[in-house]
mmCIF file of C-alpha atoms in Angstrom:
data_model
loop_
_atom_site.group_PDB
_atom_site.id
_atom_site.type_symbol
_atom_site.label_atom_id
_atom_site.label_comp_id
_atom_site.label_asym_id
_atom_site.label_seq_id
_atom_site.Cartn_x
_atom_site.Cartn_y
_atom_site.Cartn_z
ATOM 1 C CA UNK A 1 0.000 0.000 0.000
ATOM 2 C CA UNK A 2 1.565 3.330 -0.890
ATOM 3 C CA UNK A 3 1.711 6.310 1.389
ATOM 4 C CA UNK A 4 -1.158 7.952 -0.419
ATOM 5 C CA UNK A 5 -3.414 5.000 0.628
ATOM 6 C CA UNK A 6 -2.599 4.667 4.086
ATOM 7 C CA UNK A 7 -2.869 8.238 4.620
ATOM 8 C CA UNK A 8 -6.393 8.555 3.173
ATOM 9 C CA UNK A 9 -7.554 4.787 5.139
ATOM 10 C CA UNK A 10 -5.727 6.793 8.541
ATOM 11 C CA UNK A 11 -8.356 9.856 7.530
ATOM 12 C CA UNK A 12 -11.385 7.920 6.619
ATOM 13 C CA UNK A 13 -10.428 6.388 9.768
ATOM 14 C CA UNK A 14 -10.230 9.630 11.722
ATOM 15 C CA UNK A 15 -13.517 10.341 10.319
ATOM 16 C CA UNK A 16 -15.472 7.657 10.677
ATOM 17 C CA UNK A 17 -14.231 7.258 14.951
ATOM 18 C CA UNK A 18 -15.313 11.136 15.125
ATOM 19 C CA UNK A 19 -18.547 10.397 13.829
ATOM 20 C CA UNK A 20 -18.633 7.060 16.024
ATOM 21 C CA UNK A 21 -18.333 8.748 19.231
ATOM 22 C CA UNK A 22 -20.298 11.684 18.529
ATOM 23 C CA UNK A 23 -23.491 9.375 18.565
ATOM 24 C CA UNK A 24 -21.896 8.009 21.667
ATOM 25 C CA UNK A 25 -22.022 10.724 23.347
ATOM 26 C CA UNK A 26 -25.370 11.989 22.397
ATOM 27 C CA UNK A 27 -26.735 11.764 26.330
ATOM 28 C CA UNK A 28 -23.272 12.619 27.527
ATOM 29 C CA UNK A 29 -23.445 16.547 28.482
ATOM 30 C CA UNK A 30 -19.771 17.941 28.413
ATOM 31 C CA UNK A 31 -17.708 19.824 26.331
ATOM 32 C CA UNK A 32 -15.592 18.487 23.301
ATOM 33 C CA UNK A 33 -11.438 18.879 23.482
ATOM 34 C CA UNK A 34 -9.211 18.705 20.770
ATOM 35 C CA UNK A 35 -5.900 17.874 21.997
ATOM 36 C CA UNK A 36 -3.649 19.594 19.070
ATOM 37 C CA UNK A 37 -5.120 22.297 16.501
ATOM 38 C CA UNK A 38 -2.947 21.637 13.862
ATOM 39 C CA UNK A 39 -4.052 23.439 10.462
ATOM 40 C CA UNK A 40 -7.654 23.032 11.578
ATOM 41 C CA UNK A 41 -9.059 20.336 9.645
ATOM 42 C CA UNK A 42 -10.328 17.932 12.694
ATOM 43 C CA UNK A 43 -11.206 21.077 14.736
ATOM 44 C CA UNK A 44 -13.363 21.927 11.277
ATOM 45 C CA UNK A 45 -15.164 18.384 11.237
ATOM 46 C CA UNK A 46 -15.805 18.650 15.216
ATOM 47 C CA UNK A 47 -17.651 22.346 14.875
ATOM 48 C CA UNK A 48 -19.766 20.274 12.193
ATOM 49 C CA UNK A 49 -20.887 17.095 13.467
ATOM 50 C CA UNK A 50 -21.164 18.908 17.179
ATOM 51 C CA UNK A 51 -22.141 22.342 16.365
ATOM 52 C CA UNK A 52 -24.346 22.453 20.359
ATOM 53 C CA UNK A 53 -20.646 21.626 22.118
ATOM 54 C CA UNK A 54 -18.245 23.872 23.300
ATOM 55 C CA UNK A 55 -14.927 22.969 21.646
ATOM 56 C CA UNK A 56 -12.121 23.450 23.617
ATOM 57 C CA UNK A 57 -8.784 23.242 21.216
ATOM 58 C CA UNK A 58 -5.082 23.024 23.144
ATOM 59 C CA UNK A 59 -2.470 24.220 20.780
ATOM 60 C CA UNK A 60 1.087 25.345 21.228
ATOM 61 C CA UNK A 61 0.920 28.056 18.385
ATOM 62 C CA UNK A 62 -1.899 28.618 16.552
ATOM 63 C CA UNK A 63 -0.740 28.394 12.751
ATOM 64 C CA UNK A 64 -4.815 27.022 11.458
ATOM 65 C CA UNK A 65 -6.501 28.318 8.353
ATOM 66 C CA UNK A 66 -8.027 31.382 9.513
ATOM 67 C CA UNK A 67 -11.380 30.059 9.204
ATOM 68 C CA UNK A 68 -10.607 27.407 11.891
ATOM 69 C CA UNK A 69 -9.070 29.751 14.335
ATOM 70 C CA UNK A 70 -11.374 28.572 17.539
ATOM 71 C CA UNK A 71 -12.322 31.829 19.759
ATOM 72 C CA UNK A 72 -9.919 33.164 22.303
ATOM 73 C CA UNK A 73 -12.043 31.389 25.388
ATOM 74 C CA UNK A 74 -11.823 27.986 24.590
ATOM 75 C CA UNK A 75 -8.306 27.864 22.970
ATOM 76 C CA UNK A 76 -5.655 26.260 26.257
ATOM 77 C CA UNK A 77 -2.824 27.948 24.059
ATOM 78 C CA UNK A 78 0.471 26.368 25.679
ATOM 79 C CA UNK A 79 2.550 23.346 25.757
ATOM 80 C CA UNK A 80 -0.063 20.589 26.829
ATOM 81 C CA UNK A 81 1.743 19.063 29.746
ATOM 82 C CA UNK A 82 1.221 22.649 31.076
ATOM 83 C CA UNK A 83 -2.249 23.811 29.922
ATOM 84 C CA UNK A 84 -4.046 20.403 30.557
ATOM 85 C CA UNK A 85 -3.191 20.335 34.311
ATOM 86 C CA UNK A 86 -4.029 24.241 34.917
ATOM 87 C CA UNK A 87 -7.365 23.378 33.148
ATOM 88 C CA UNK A 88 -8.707 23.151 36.404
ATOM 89 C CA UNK A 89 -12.069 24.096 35.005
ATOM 90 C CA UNK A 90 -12.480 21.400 32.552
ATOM 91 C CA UNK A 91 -12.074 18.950 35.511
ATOM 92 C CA UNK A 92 -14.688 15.672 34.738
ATOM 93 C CA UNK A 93 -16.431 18.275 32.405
ATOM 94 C CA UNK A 94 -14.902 16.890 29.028
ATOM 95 C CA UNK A 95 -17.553 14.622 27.121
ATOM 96 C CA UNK A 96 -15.323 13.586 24.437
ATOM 97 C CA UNK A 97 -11.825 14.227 23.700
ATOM 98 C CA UNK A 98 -9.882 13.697 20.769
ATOM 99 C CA UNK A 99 -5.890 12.982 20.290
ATOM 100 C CA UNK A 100 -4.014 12.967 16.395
ATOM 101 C CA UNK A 101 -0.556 13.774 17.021
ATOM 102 C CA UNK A 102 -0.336 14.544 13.628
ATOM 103 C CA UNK A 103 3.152 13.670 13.133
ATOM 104 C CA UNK A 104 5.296 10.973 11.261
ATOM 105 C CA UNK A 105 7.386 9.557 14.216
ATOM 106 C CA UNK A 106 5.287 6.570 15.250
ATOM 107 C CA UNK A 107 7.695 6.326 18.436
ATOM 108 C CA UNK A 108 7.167 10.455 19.540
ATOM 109 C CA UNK A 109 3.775 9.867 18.723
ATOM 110 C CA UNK A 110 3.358 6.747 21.245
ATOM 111 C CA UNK A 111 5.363 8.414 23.812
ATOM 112 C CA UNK A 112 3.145 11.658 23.791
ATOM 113 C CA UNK A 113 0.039 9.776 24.210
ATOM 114 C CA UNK A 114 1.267 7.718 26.726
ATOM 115 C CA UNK A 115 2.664 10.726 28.500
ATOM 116 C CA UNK A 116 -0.839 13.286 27.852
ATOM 117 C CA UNK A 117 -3.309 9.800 29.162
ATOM 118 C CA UNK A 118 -3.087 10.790 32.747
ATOM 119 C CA UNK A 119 -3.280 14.200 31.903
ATOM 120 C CA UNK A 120 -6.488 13.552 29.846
ATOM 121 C CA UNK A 121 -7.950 11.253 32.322
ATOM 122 C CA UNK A 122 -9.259 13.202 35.449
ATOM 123 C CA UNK A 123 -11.009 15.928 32.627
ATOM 124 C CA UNK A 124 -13.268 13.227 31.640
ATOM 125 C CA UNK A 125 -16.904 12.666 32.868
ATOM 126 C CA UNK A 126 -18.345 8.906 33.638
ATOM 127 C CA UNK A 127 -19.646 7.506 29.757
ATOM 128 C CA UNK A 128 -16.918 10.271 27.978
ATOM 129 C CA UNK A 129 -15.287 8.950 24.603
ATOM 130 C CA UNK A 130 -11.585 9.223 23.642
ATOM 131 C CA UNK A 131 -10.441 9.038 20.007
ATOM 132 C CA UNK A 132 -6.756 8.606 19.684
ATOM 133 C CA UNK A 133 -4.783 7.849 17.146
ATOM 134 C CA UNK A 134 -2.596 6.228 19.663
ATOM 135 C CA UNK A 135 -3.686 3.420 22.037
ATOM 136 C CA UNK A 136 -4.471 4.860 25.735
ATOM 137 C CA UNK A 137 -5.286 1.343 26.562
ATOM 138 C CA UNK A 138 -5.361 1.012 30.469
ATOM 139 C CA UNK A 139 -6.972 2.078 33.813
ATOM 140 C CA UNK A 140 -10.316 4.250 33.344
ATOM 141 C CA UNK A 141 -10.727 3.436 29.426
ATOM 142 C CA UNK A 142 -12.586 0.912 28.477
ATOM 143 C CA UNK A 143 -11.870 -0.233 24.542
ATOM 144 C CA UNK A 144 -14.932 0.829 22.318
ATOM 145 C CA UNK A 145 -15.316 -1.654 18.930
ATOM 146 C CA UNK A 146 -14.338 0.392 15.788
ATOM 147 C CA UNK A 147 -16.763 1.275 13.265
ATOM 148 C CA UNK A 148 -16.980 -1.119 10.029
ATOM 149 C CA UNK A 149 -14.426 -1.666 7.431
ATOM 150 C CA UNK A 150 -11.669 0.192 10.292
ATOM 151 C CA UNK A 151 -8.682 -1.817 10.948
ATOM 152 C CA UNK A 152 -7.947 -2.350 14.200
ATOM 153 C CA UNK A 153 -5.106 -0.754 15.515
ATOM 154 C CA UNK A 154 -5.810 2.001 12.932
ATOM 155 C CA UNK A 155 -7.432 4.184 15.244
ATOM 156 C CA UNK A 156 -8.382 4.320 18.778
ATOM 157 C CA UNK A 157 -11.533 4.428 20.906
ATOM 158 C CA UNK A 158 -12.517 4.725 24.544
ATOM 159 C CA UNK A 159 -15.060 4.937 27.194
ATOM 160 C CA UNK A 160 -14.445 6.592 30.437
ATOM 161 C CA UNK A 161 -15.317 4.201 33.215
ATOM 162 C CA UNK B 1 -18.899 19.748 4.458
ATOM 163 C CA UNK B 2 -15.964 19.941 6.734
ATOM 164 C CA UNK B 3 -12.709 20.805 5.776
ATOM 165 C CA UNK B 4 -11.455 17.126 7.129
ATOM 166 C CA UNK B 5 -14.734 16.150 4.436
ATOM 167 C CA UNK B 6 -13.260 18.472 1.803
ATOM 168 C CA UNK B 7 -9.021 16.948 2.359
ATOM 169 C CA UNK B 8 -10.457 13.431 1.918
ATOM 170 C CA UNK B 9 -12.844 14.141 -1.277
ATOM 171 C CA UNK B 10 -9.104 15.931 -2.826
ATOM 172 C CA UNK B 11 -7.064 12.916 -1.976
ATOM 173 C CA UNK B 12 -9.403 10.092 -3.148
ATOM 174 C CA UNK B 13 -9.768 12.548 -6.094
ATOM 175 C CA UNK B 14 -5.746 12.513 -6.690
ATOM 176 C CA UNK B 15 -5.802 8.945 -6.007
ATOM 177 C CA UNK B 16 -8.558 7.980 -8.837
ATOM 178 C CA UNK B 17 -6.938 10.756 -10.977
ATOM 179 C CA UNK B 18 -3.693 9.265 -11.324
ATOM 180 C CA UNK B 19 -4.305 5.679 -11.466
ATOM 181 C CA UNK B 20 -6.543 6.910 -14.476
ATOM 182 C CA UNK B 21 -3.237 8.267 -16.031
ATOM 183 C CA UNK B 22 -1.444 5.537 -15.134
ATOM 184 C CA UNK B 23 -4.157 3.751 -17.453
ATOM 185 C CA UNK B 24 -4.041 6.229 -20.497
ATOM 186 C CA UNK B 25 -0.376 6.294 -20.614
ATOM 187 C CA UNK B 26 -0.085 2.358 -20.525
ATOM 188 C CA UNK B 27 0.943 2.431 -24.485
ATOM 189 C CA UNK B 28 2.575 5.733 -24.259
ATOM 190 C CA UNK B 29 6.506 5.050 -23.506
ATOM 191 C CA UNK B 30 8.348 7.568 -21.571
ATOM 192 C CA UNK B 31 8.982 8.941 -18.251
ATOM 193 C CA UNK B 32 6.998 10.310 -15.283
ATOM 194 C CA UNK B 33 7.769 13.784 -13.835
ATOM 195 C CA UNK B 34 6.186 14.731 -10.134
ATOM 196 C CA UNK B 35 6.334 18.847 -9.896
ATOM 197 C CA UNK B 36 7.041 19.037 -5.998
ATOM 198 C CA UNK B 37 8.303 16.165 -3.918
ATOM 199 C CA UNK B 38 6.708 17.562 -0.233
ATOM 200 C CA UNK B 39 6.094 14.622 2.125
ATOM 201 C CA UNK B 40 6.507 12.049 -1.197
ATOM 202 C CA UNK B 41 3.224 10.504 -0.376
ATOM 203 C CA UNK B 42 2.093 11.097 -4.255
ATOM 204 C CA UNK B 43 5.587 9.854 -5.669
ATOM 205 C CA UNK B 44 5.421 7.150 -3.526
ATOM 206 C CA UNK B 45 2.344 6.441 -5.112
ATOM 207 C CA UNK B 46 3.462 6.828 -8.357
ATOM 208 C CA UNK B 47 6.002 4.478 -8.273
ATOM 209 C CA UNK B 48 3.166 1.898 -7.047
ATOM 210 C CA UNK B 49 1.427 2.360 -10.209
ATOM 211 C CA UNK B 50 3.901 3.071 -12.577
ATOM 212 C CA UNK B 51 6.684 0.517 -11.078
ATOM 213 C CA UNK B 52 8.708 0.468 -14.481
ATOM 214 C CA UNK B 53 9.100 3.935 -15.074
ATOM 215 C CA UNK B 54 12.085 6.293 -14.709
ATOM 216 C CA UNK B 55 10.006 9.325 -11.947
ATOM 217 C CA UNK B 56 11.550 12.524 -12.174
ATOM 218 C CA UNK B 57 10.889 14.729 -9.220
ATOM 219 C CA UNK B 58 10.950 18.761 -8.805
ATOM 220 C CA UNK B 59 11.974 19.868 -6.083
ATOM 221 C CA UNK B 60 13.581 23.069 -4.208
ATOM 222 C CA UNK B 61 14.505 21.155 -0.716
ATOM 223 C CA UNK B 62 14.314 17.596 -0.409
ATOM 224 C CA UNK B 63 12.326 17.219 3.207
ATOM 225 C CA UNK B 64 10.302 14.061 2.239
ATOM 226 C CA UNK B 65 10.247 11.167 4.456
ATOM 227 C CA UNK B 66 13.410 8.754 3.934
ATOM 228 C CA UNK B 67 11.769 6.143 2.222
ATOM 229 C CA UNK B 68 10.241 8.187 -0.515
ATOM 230 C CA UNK B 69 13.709 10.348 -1.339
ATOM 231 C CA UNK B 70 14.137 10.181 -5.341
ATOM 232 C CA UNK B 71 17.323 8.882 -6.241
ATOM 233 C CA UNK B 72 20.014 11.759 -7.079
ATOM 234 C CA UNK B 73 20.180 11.222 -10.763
ATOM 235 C CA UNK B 74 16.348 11.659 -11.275
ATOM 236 C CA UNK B 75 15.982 14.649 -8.585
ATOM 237 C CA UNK B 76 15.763 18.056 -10.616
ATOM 238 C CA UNK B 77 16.840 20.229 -7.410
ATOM 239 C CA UNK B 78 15.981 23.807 -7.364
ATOM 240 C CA UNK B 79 13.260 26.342 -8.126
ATOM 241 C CA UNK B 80 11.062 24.277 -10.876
ATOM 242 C CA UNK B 81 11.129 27.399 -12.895
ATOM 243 C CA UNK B 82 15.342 27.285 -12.729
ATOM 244 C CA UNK B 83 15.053 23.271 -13.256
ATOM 245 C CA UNK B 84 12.458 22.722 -15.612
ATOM 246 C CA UNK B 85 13.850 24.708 -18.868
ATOM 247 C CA UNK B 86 16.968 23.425 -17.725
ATOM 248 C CA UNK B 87 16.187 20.047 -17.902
ATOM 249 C CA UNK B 88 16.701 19.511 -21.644
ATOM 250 C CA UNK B 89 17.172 16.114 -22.061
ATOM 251 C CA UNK B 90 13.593 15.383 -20.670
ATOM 252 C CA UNK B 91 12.326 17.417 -23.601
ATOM 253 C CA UNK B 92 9.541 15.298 -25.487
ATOM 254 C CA UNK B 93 10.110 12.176 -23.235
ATOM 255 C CA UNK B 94 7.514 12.820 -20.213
ATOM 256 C CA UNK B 95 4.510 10.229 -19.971
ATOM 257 C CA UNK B 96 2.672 11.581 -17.348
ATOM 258 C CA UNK B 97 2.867 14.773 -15.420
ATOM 259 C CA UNK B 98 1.625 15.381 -11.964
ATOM 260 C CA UNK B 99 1.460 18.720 -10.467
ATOM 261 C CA UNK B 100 -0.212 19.490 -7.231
ATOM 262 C CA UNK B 101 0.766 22.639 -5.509
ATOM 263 C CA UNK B 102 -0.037 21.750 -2.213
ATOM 264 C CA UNK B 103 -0.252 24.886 -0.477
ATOM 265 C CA UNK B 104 -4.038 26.041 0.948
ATOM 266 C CA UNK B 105 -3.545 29.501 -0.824
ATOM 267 C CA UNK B 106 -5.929 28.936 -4.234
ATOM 268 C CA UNK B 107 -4.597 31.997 -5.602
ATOM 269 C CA UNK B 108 -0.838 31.241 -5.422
ATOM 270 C CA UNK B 109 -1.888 27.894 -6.302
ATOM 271 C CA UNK B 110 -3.661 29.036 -9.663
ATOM 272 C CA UNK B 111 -0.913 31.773 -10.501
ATOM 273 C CA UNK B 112 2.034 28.949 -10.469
ATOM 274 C CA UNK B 113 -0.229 26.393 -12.561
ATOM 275 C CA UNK B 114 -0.496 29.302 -15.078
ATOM 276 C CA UNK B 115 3.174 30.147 -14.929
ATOM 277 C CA UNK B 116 4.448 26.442 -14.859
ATOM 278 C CA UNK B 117 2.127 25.256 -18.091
ATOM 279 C CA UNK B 118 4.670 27.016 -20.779
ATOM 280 C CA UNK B 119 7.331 24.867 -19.151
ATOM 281 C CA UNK B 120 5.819 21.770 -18.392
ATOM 282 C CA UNK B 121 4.641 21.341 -22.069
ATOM 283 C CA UNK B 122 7.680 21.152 -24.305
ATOM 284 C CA UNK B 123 8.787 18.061 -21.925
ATOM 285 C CA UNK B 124 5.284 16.095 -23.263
ATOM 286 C CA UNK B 125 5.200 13.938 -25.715
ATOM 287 C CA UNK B 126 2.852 13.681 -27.595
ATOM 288 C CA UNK B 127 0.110 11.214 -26.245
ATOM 289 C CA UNK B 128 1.267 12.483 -22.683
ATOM 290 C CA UNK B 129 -0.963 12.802 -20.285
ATOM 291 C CA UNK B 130 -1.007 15.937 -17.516
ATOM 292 C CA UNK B 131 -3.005 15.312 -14.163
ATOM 293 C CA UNK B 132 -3.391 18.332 -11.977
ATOM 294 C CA UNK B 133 -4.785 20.252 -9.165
ATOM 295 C CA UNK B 134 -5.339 23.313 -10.927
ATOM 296 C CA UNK B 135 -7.027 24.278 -14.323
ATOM 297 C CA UNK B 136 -4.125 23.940 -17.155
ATOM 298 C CA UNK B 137 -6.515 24.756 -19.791
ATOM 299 C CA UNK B 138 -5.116 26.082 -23.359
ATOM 300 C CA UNK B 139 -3.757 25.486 -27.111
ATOM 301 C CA UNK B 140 -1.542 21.978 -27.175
ATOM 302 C CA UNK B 141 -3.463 20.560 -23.791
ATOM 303 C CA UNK B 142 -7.316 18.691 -24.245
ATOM 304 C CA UNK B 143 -8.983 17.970 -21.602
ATOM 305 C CA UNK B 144 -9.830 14.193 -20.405
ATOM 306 C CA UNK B 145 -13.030 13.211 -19.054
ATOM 307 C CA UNK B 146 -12.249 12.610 -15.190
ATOM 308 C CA UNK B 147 -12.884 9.329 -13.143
ATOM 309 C CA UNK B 148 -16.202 8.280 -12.198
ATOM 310 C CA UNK B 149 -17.664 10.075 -8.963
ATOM 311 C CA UNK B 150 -14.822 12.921 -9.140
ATOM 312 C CA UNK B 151 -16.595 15.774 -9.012
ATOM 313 C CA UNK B 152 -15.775 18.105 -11.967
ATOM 314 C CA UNK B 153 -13.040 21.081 -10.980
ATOM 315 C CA UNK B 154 -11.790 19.027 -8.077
ATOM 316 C CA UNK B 155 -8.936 17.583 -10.129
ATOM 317 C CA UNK B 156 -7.836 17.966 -13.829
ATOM 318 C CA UNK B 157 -6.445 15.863 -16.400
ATOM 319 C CA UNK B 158 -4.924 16.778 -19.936
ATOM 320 C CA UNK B 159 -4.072 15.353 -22.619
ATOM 321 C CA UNK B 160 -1.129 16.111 -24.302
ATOM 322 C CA UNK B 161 -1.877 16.586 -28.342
#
């Protein structure tokens, strides 16, 4: 499989999880957070399939499309392993969150989730769904089956328990 | 639809775009030319598809994952617009043609599609087939009905006559 495939089955992927755990969520009150901003495309797709939910967005520098600039008040601007545990406000308030390192070191990437999951943890309320590109397996999240035709191991999703 | 909606519809687009090429260009001898390397996930591609073929690849700096680096002897390095009228000994031997600008600024993309076209076509031969993200339209280029379920103006393919 070339490059081009895998990266449009990783984004079909991404897509199809997002869209998975939205429904899940559906009696789950809480806000959405996107862990990375990125040039906006995720953060785009989240605003559409959860337009009621505020979207909170953690990004180091914001460098998005100006389109998908989220508004000053929800944006935890920062380097994540500072901004996540000041976000004392966010505190089992999180409904779902959603984690796409984004980059090509499948090592960095691995580490960063595994170094962001207890971080992510205590913001999420009882029945809350993580996405991750990366497994978070362990205590707290409970595996959630992938939608059809996703490989496993492709992407990544939770329940809080 | 989301910009994450809009990224995937572009790459599938690409994807059917070029393996419809690959097709048109099957009796046409001669070799491929990729303007821009970026990441290499389209020249990695092509050299899926078109495993027999010598790929020349544009490109100012070479910052493509290792896997996907062109060989030195088929790298034109430097500003295409430097390389490409330079590069005489491709003159009338290109099968297949890919440009994709790559950058989210429509404009700029649109302007460098217009300036490259005068270069790109004295390297076709005839028979040659140009796939694009931008309009190429004009004298020495006809157009090529696209793939099925590729929405019209999302890609563009030419050929060469």
């Amino acid at each position: 499989m070339s490059r081009l495939d895998s990266f449009i089955r990783r984004l079909e992927a991404q897509r199809a999880c997002l869209g998975r755990a939205a429904e899940q969520i559906e009696r789950v009150p809480g806000a959405v957070l996107e862990l990375g901003l990125g040039n906006g495309r995720t953060y785009d797709h989240l605003r559409e399939i959860l337009p009621d939910r505020d979207i909170y967005v953690c990004e180091r520098h914001v460098d998005a499309h100006p389109d998908c600039t989220p508004p000053a008040d929800l944006l935890l601007l920062g380097d994540m392993f500072d901004t996540l545990p000041a976000a004392l406000s966010l505190k089992g308030r999180v409904a779902l969150a959603h984690f796409d390192a984004g980059s090509g070191d499948a090592a960095a990437n691995r580490d960063l989730a595994a170094g962001l999951r207890p971080l992510i943890l205590p913001l999420l309320c009882a029945g809350a769904v993580l996405a991750s590109q990366e497994p978070m397996d362990g205590a707290g999240l409970e595996p959630l089956p992938l939608p059809d035709g996703i490989r496993p191991g492709r992407y990544y999703l939770y329940r809080r328990v």
